[in-house]
mmCIF file of C-alpha atoms in Angstrom:
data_model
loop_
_atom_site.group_PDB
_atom_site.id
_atom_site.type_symbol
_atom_site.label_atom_id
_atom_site.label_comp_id
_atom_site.label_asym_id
_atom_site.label_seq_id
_atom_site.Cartn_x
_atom_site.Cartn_y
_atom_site.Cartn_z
ATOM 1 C CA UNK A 1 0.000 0.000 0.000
ATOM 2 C CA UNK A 2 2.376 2.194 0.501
ATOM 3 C CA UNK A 3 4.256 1.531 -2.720
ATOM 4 C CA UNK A 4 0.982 2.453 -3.968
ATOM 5 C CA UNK A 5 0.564 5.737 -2.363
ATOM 6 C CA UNK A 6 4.104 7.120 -2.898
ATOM 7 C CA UNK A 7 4.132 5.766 -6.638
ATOM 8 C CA UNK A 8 6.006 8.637 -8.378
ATOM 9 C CA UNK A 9 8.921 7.930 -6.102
ATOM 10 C CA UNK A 10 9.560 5.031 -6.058
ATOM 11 C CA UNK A 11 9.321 4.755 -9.974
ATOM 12 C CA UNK A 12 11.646 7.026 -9.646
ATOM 13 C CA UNK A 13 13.905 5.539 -7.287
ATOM 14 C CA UNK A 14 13.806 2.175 -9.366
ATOM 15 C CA UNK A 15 14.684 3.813 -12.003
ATOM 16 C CA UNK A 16 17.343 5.787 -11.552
ATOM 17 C CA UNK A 17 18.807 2.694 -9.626
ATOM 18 C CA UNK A 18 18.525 0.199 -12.713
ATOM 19 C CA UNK A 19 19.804 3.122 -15.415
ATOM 20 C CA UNK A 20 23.142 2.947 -12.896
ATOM 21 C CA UNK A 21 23.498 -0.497 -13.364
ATOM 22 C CA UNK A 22 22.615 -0.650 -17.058
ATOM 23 C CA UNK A 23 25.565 2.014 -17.587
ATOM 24 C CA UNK A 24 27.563 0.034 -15.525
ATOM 25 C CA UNK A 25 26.575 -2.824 -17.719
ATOM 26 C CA UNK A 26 27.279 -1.286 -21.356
ATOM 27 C CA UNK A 27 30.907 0.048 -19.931
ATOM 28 C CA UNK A 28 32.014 -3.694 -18.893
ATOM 29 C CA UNK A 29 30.591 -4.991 -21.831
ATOM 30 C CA UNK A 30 31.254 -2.721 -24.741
ATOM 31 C CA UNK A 31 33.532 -0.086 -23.193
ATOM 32 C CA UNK A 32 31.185 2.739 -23.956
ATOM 33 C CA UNK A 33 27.539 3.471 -23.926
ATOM 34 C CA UNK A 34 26.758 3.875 -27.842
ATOM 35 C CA UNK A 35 29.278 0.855 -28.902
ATOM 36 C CA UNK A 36 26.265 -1.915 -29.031
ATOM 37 C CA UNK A 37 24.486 0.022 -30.975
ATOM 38 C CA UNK A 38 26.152 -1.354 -34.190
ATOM 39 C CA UNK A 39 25.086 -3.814 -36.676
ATOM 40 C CA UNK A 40 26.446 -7.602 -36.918
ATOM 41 C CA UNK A 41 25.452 -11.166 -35.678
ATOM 42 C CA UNK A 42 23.699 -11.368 -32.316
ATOM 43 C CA UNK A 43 25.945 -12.061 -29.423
ATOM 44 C CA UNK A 44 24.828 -15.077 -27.095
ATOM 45 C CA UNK A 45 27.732 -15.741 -24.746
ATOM 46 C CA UNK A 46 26.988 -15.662 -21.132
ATOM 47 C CA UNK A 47 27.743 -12.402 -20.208
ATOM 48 C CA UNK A 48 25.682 -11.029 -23.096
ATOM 49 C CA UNK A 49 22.653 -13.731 -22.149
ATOM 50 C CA UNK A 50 22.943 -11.930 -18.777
ATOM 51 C CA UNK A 51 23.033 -7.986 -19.816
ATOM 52 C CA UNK A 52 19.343 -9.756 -21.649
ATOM 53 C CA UNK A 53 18.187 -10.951 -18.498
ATOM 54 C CA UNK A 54 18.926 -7.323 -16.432
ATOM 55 C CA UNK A 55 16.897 -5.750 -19.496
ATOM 56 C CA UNK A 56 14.074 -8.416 -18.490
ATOM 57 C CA UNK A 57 13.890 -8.030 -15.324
ATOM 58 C CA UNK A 58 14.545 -4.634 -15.088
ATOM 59 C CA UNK A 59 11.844 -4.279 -17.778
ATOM 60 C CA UNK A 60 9.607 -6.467 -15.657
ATOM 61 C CA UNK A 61 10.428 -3.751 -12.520
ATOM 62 C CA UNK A 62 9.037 -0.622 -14.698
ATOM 63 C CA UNK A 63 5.890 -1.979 -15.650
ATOM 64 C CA UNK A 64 5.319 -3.732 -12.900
ATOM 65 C CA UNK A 65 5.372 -0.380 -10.407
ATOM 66 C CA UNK A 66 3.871 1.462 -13.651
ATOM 67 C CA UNK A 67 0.689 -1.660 -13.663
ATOM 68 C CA UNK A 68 0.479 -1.905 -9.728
ATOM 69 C CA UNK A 69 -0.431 2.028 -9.796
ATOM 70 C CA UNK A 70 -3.186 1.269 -12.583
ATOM 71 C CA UNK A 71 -4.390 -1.537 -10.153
ATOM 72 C CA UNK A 72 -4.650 1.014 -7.350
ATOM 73 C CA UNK A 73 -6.662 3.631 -9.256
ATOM 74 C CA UNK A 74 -9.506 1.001 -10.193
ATOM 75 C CA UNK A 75 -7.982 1.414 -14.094
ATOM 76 C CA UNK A 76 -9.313 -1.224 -14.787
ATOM 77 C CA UNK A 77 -10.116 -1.619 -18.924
ATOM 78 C CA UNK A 78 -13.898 -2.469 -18.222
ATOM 79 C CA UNK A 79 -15.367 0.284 -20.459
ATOM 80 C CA UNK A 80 -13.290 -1.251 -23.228
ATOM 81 C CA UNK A 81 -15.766 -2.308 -26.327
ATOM 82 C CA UNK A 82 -15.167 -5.322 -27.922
ATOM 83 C CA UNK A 83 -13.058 -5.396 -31.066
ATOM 84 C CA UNK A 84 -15.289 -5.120 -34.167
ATOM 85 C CA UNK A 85 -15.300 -7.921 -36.686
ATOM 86 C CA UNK A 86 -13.563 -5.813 -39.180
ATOM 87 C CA UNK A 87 -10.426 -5.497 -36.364
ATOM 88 C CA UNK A 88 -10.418 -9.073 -35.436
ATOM 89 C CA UNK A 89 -10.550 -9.946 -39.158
ATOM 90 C CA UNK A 90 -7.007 -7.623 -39.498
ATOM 91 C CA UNK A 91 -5.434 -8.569 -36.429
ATOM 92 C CA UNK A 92 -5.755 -12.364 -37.532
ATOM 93 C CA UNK A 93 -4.595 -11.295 -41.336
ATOM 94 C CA UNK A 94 -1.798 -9.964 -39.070
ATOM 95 C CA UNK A 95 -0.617 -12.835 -37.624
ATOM 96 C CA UNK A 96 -1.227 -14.962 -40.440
ATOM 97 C CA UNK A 97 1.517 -12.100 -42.128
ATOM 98 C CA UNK A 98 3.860 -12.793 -39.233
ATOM 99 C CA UNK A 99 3.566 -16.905 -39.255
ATOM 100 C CA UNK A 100 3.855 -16.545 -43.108
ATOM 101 C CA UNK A 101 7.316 -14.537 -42.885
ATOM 102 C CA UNK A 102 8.229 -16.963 -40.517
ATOM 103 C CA UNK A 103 7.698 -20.108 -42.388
ATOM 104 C CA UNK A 104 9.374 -18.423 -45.371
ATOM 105 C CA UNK A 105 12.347 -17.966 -43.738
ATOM 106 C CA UNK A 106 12.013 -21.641 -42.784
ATOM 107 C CA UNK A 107 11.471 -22.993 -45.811
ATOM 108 C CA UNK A 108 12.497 -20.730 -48.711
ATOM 109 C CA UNK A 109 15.092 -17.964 -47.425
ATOM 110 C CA UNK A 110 15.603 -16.675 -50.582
ATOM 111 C CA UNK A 111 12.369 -16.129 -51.119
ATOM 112 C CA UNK A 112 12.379 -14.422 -47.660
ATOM 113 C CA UNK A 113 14.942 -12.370 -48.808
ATOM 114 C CA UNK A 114 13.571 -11.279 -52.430
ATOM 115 C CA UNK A 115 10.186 -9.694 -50.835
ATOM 116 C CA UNK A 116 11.754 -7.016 -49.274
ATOM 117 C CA UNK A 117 14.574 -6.253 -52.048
ATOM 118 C CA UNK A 118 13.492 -2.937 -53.602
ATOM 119 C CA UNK A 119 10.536 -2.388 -55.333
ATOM 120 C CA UNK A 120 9.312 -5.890 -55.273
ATOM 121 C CA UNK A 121 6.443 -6.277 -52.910
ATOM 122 C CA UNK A 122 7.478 -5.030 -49.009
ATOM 123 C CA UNK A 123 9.010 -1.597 -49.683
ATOM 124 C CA UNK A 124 6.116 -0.212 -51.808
ATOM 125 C CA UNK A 125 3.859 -1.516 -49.889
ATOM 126 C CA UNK A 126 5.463 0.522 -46.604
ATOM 127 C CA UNK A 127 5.429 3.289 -48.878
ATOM 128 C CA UNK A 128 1.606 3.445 -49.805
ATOM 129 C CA UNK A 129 0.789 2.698 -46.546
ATOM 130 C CA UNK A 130 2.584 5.971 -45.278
ATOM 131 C CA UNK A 131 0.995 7.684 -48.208
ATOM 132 C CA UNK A 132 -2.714 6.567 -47.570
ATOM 133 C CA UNK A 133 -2.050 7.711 -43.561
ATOM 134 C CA UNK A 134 -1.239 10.575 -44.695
ATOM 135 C CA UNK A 135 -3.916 10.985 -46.780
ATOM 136 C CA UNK A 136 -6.149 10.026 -43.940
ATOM 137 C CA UNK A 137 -5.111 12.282 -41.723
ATOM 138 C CA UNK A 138 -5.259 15.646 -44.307
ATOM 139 C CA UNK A 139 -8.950 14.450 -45.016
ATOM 140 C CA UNK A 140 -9.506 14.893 -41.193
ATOM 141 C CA UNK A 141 -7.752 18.755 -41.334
ATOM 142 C CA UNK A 142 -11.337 20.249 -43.138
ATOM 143 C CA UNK A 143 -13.274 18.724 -40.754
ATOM 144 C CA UNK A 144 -11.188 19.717 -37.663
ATOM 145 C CA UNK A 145 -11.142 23.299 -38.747
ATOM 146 C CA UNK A 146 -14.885 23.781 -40.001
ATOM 147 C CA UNK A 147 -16.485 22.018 -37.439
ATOM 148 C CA UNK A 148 -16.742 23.710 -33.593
ATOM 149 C CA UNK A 149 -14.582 21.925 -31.477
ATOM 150 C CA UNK A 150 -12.272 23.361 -28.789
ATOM 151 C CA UNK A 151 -8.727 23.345 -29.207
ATOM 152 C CA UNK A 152 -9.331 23.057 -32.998
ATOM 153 C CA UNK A 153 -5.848 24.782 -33.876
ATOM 154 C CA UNK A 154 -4.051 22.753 -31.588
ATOM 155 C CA UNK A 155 -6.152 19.385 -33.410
ATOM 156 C CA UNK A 156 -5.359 21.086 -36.757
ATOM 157 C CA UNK A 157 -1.935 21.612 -36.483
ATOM 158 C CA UNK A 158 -1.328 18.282 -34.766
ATOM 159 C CA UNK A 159 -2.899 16.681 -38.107
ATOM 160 C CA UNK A 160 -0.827 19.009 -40.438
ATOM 161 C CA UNK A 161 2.556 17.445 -39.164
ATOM 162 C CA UNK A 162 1.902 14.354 -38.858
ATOM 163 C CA UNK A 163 0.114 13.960 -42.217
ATOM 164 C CA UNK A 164 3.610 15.778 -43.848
ATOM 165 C CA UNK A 165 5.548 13.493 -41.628
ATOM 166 C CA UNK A 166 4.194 10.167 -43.203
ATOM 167 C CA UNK A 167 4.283 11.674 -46.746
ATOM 168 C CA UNK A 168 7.697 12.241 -46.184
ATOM 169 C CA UNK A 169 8.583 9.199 -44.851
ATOM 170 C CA UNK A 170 6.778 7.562 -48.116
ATOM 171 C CA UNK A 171 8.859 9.183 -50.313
ATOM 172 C CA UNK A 172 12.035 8.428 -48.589
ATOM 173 C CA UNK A 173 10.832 5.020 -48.863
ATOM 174 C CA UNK A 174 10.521 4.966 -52.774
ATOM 175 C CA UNK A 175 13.601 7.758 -53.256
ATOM 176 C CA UNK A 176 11.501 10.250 -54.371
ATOM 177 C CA UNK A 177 10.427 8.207 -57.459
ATOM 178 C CA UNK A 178 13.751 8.343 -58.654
ATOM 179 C CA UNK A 179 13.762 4.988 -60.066
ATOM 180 C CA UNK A 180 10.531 5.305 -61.879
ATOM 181 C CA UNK A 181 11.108 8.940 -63.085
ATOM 182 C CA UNK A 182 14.665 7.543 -63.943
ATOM 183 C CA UNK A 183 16.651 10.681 -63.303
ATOM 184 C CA UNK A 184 19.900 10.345 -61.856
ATOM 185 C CA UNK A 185 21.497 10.977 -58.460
ATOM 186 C CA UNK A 186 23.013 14.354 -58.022
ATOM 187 C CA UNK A 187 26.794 14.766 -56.764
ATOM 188 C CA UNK A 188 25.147 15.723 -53.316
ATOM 189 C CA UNK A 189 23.713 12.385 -52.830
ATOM 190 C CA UNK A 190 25.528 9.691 -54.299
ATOM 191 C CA UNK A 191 27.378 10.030 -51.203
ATOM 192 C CA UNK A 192 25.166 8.091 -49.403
ATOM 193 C CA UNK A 193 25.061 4.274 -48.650
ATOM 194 C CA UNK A 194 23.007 3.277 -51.774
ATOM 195 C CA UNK A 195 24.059 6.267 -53.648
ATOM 196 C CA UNK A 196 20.203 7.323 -54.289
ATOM 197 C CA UNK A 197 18.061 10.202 -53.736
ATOM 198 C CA UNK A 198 16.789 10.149 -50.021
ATOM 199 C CA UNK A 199 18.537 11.356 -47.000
ATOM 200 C CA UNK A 200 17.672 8.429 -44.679
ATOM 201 C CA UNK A 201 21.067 6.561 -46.020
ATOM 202 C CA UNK A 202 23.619 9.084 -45.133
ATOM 203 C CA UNK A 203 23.442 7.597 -41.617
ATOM 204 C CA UNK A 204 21.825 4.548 -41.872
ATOM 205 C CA UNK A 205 22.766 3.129 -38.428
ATOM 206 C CA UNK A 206 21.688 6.409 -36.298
ATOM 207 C CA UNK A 207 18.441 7.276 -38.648
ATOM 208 C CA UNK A 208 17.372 3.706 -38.284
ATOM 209 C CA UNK A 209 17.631 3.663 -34.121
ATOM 210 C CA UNK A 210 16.152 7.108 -33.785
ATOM 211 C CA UNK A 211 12.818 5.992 -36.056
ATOM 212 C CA UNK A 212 12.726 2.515 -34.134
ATOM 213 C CA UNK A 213 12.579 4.516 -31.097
ATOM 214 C CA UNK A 214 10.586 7.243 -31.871
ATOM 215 C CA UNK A 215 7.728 4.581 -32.881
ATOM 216 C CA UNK A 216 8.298 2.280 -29.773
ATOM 217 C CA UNK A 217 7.545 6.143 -27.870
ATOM 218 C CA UNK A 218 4.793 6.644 -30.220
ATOM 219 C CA UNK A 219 2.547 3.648 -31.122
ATOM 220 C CA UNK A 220 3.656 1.377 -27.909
ATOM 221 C CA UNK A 221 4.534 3.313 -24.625
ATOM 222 C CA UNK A 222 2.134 6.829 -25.108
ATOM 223 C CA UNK A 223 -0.663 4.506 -25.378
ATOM 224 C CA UNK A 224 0.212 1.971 -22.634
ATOM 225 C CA UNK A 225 0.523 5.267 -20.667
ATOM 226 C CA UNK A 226 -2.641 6.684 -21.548
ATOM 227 C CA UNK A 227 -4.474 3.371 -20.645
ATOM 228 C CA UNK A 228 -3.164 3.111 -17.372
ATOM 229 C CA UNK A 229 -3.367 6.916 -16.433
ATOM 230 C CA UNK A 230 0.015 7.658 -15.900
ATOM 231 C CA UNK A 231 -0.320 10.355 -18.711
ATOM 232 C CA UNK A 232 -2.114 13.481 -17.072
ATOM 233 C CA UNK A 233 -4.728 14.933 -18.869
ATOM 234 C CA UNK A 234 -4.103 18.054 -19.107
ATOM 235 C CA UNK A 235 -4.823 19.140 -22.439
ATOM 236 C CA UNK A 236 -8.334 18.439 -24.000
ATOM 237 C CA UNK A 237 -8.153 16.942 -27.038
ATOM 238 C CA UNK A 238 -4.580 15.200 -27.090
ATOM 239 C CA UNK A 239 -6.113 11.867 -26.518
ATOM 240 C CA UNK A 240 -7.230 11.846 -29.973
ATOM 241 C CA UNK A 241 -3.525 11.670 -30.842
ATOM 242 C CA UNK A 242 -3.052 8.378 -28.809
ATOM 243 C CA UNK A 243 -3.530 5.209 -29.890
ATOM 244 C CA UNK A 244 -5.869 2.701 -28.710
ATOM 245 C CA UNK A 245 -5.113 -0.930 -27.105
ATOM 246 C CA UNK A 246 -5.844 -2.613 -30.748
ATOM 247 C CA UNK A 247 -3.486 0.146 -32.486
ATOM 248 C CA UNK A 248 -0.918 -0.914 -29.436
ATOM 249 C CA UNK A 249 -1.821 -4.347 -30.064
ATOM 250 C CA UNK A 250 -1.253 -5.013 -33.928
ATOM 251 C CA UNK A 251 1.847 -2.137 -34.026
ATOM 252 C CA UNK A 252 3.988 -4.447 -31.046
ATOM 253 C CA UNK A 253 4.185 -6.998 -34.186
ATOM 254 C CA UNK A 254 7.829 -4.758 -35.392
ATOM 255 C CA UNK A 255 9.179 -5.140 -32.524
ATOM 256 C CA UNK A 256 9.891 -8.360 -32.725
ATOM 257 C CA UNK A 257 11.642 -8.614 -35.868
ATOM 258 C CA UNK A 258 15.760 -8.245 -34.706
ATOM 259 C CA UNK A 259 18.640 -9.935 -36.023
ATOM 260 C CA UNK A 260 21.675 -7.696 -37.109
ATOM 261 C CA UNK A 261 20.501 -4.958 -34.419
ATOM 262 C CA UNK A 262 19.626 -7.397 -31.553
ATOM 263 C CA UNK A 263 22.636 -6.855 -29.496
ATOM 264 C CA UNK A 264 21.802 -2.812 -29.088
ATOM 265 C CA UNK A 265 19.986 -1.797 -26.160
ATOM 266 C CA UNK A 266 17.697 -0.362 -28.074
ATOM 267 C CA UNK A 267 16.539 -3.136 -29.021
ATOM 268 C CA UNK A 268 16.712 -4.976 -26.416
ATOM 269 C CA UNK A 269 14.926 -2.791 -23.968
ATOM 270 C CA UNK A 270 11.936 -2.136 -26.099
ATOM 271 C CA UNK A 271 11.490 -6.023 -26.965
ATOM 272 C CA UNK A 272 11.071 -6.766 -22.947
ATOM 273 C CA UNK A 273 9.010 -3.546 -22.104
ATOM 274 C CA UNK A 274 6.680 -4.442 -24.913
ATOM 275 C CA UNK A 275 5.785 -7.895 -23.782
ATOM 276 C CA UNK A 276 5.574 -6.725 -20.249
ATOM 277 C CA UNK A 277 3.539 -3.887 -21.100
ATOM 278 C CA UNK A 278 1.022 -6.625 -23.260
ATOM 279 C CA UNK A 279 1.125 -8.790 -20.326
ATOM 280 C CA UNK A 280 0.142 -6.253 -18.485
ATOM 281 C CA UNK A 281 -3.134 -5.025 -20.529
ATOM 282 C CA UNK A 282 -3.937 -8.460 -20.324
ATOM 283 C CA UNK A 283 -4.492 -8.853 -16.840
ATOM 284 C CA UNK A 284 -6.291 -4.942 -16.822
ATOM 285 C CA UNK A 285 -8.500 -5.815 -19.432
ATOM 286 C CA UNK A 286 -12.056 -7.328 -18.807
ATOM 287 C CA UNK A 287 -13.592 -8.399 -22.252
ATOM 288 C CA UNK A 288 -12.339 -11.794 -22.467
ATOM 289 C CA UNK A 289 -11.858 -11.237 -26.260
ATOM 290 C CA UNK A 290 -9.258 -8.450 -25.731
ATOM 291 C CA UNK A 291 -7.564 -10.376 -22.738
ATOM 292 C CA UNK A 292 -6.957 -13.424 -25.102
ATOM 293 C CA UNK A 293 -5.692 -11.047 -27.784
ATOM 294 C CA UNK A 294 -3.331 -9.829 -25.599
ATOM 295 C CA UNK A 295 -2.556 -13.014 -24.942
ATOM 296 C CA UNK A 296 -2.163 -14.315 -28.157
ATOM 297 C CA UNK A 297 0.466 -11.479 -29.325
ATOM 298 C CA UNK A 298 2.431 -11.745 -26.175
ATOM 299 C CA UNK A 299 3.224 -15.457 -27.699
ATOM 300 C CA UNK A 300 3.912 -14.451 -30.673
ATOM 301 C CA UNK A 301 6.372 -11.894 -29.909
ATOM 302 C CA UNK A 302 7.940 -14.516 -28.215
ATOM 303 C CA UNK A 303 7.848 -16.991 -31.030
ATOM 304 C CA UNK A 304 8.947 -14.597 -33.495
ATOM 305 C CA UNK A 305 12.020 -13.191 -32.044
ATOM 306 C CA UNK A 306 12.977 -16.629 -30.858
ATOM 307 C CA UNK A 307 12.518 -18.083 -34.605
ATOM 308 C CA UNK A 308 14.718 -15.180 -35.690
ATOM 309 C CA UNK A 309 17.352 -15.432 -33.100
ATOM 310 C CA UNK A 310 17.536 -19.351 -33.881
ATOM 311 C CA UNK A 311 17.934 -19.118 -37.878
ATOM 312 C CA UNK A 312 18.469 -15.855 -38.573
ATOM 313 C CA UNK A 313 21.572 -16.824 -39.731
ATOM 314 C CA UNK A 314 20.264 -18.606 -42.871
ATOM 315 C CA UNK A 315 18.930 -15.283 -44.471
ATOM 316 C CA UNK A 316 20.817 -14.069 -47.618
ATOM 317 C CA UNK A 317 21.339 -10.957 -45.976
ATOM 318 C CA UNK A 318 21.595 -9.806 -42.586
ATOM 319 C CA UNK A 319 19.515 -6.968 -42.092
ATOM 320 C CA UNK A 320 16.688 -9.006 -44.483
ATOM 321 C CA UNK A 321 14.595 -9.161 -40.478
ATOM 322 C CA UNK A 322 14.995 -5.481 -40.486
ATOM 323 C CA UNK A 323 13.015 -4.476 -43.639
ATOM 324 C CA UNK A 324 10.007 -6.661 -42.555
ATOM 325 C CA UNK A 325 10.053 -4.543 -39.345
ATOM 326 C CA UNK A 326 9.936 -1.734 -41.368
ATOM 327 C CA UNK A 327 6.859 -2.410 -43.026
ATOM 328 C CA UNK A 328 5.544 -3.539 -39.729
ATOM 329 C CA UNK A 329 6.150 -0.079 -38.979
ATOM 330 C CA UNK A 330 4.708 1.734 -42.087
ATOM 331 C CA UNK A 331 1.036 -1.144 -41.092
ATOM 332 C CA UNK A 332 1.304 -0.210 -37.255
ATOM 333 C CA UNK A 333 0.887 4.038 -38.436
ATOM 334 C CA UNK A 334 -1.867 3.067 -41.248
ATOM 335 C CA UNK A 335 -4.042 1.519 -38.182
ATOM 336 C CA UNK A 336 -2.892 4.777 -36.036
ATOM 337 C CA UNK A 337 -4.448 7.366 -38.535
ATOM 338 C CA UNK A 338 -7.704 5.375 -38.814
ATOM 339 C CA UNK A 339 -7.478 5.371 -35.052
ATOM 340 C CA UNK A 340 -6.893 9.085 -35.362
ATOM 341 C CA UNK A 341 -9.806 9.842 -37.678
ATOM 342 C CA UNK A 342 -11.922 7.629 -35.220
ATOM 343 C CA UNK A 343 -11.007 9.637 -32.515
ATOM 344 C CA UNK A 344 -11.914 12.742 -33.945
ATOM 345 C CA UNK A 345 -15.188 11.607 -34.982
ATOM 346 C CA UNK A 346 -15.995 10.582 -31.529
ATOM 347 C CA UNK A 347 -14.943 13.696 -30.182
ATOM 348 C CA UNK A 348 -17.001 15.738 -32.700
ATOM 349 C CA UNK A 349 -19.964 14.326 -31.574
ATOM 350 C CA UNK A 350 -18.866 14.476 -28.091
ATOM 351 C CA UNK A 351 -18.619 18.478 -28.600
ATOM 352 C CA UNK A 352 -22.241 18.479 -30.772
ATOM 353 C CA UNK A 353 -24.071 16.693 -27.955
ATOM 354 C CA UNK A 354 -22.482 19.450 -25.313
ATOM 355 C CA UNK A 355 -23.533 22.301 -27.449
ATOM 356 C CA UNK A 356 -27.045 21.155 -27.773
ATOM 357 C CA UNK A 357 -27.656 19.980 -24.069
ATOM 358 C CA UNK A 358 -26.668 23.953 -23.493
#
């Protein structure tokens, strides 16, 4: 109880305590704090199988003082609808993508392999996914600014970025249509990795982390935050910019696809907070549906990063795992802007039925 009551402190404390001994950790190991964070063949020696099992348990630590404080506030998911047909029909299509990866990497490696080589099937597909969210989200920007809702500047400008932020990432994805307009790379840019028009490859290795990480923050943590009111509310409208337990549910699906970045932390750490922070929805949640979706994920996370782990080393290349998890990535934001643009519909009416009963 009285963990309960003094819950910002002791989060705190715990944390501060296991971010000391991860640091202590990374300088034994690697000899400085950004060294891991490199791409190559996944270390399992002992000492590396037990910096994994710190990031577990101190993984396990964070939610746990994060779910116990949920528990004590009665936040407990009972007002949580069912999922509609439509999202249990995509969240099994969804797993039936992930077991089909799996048993192609199984089976036919090359094959694996030549889905996610450029322009064949992955990589455009990532890229019209970004496009349609974007599209999504500019269709909600009329709406948000003719219709009378408070805080409709703050709604309208939130749209505006993130709608130019997935249309941007879209055309990174396909180089700006270089390859189907057929110009040529100027002098400026050949410099990069592949030597094409984007600026993503100039530092592969830090671009990739930082996007990894900003869509852990994004599509994973802010809504296990917002579920379990840790997040204060502060700002009326902003929860139509979080994602909902399904969103959280179908996005974790990336995170499980590591093989040449599996020894970073950042890696790492996300993997074990995600499954924790699952397992934890799981036992908030009431609908028995949504429990045993939770459920279901949680083992499938498991499975997947084991099965990649295990034969990861019979893909053609070794960074193939990492382009699936990037169109995991570009599927997990499609799902956020129709979360978005149901969000906003919601709160329209919300703000219509206020206005009349005045």
């Amino acid at each position: 109880m009285k963990i309960i009551k003094n819950f910002p402190k002791y989060l705190g404390t715990s944390l501060i305590v296991l971010t000391v001994i991860f640091l202590a950790i990374e300088l034994s190991v690697y000899g400085s704090l950004l060294a891991s964070l490199t791409e190559g063949m996944p270390m399992l020696s002992q000492v590396y199988v037990l910096r994994s099992l710190f990031f577990i348990v101190a993984s396990a630590i964070t939610i746990a003082l994060i779910h116990q404080h949920a528990v004590s506030r009665q936040q407990i998911l009972t007002k949580q609808k069912p999922w509609s047909k439509g999202q249990q029909t995509t969240a099994w299509a969804s797993l039936f993508a992930v077991f089909l990866s799996l048993g192609l990497l199984f089976l036919r490696p090359a094959t694996f392999s030549y889905l996610v080589r450029e322009d064949v099937f992955v990589e455009p597909l990532s890229a019209l996914l970004f496009f349609a969210s974007s599209a999504i989200l500019i269709s909600q920007i009329r709406k948000a600014h003719h219709q009378r809702i408070s805080n409709s500047y703050f709604v309208v400008a939130g749209l505006c970025i993130l709608a130019v932020i997935f249309f941007l990432i879209a055309m990174e994805e396909v180089s700006w249509f270089q390859r189907v307009a057929g110009f040529e790379t100027p002098d400026a840019f050949s410099r990069n990795l592949q030597g094409e028009f984007n600026l993503h490859n100039f530092a592969t290795n830090k671009v990739e982390y930082a996007f990894y990480l900003g869509t852990f923050l994004y599509l994973i943590v802010l809504p296990f935050l917002h579920l379990t009111s840790v997040l204060p509310k502060r700002f009326k409208g902003l929860e139509n910019f979080i994602g909902g337990s399904f969103t959280l549910c179908l996005s974790s699906i990336f995170i499980a696809y590591n093989y040449d970045m599996w020894n970073a932390f950042l890696t790492q750490v996300p993997y074990s907070l995600t499954i924790f922070m699952l397992l934890s929805l799981c036992v908030l949640s009431r609908p028995v549906q949504i429990k045993r979706a939770f459920a279901i994920f949680i083992i499938t996370l498991l499975i997947t990063q084991g099965v990649f782990l295990y034969l990861g080393h019979t893909m053609p290349r070794i960074w193939d795992a990492t382009e699936y998890k990037e169109g995991f990535i570009a599927f997990g934001f499609f799902l956020y802007s129709l979360n978005v643009r149901h969000n906003l519909s919601l709160y329209r009416d919300q703000i219509v039925t206020e206005i009349e009963a005045t």
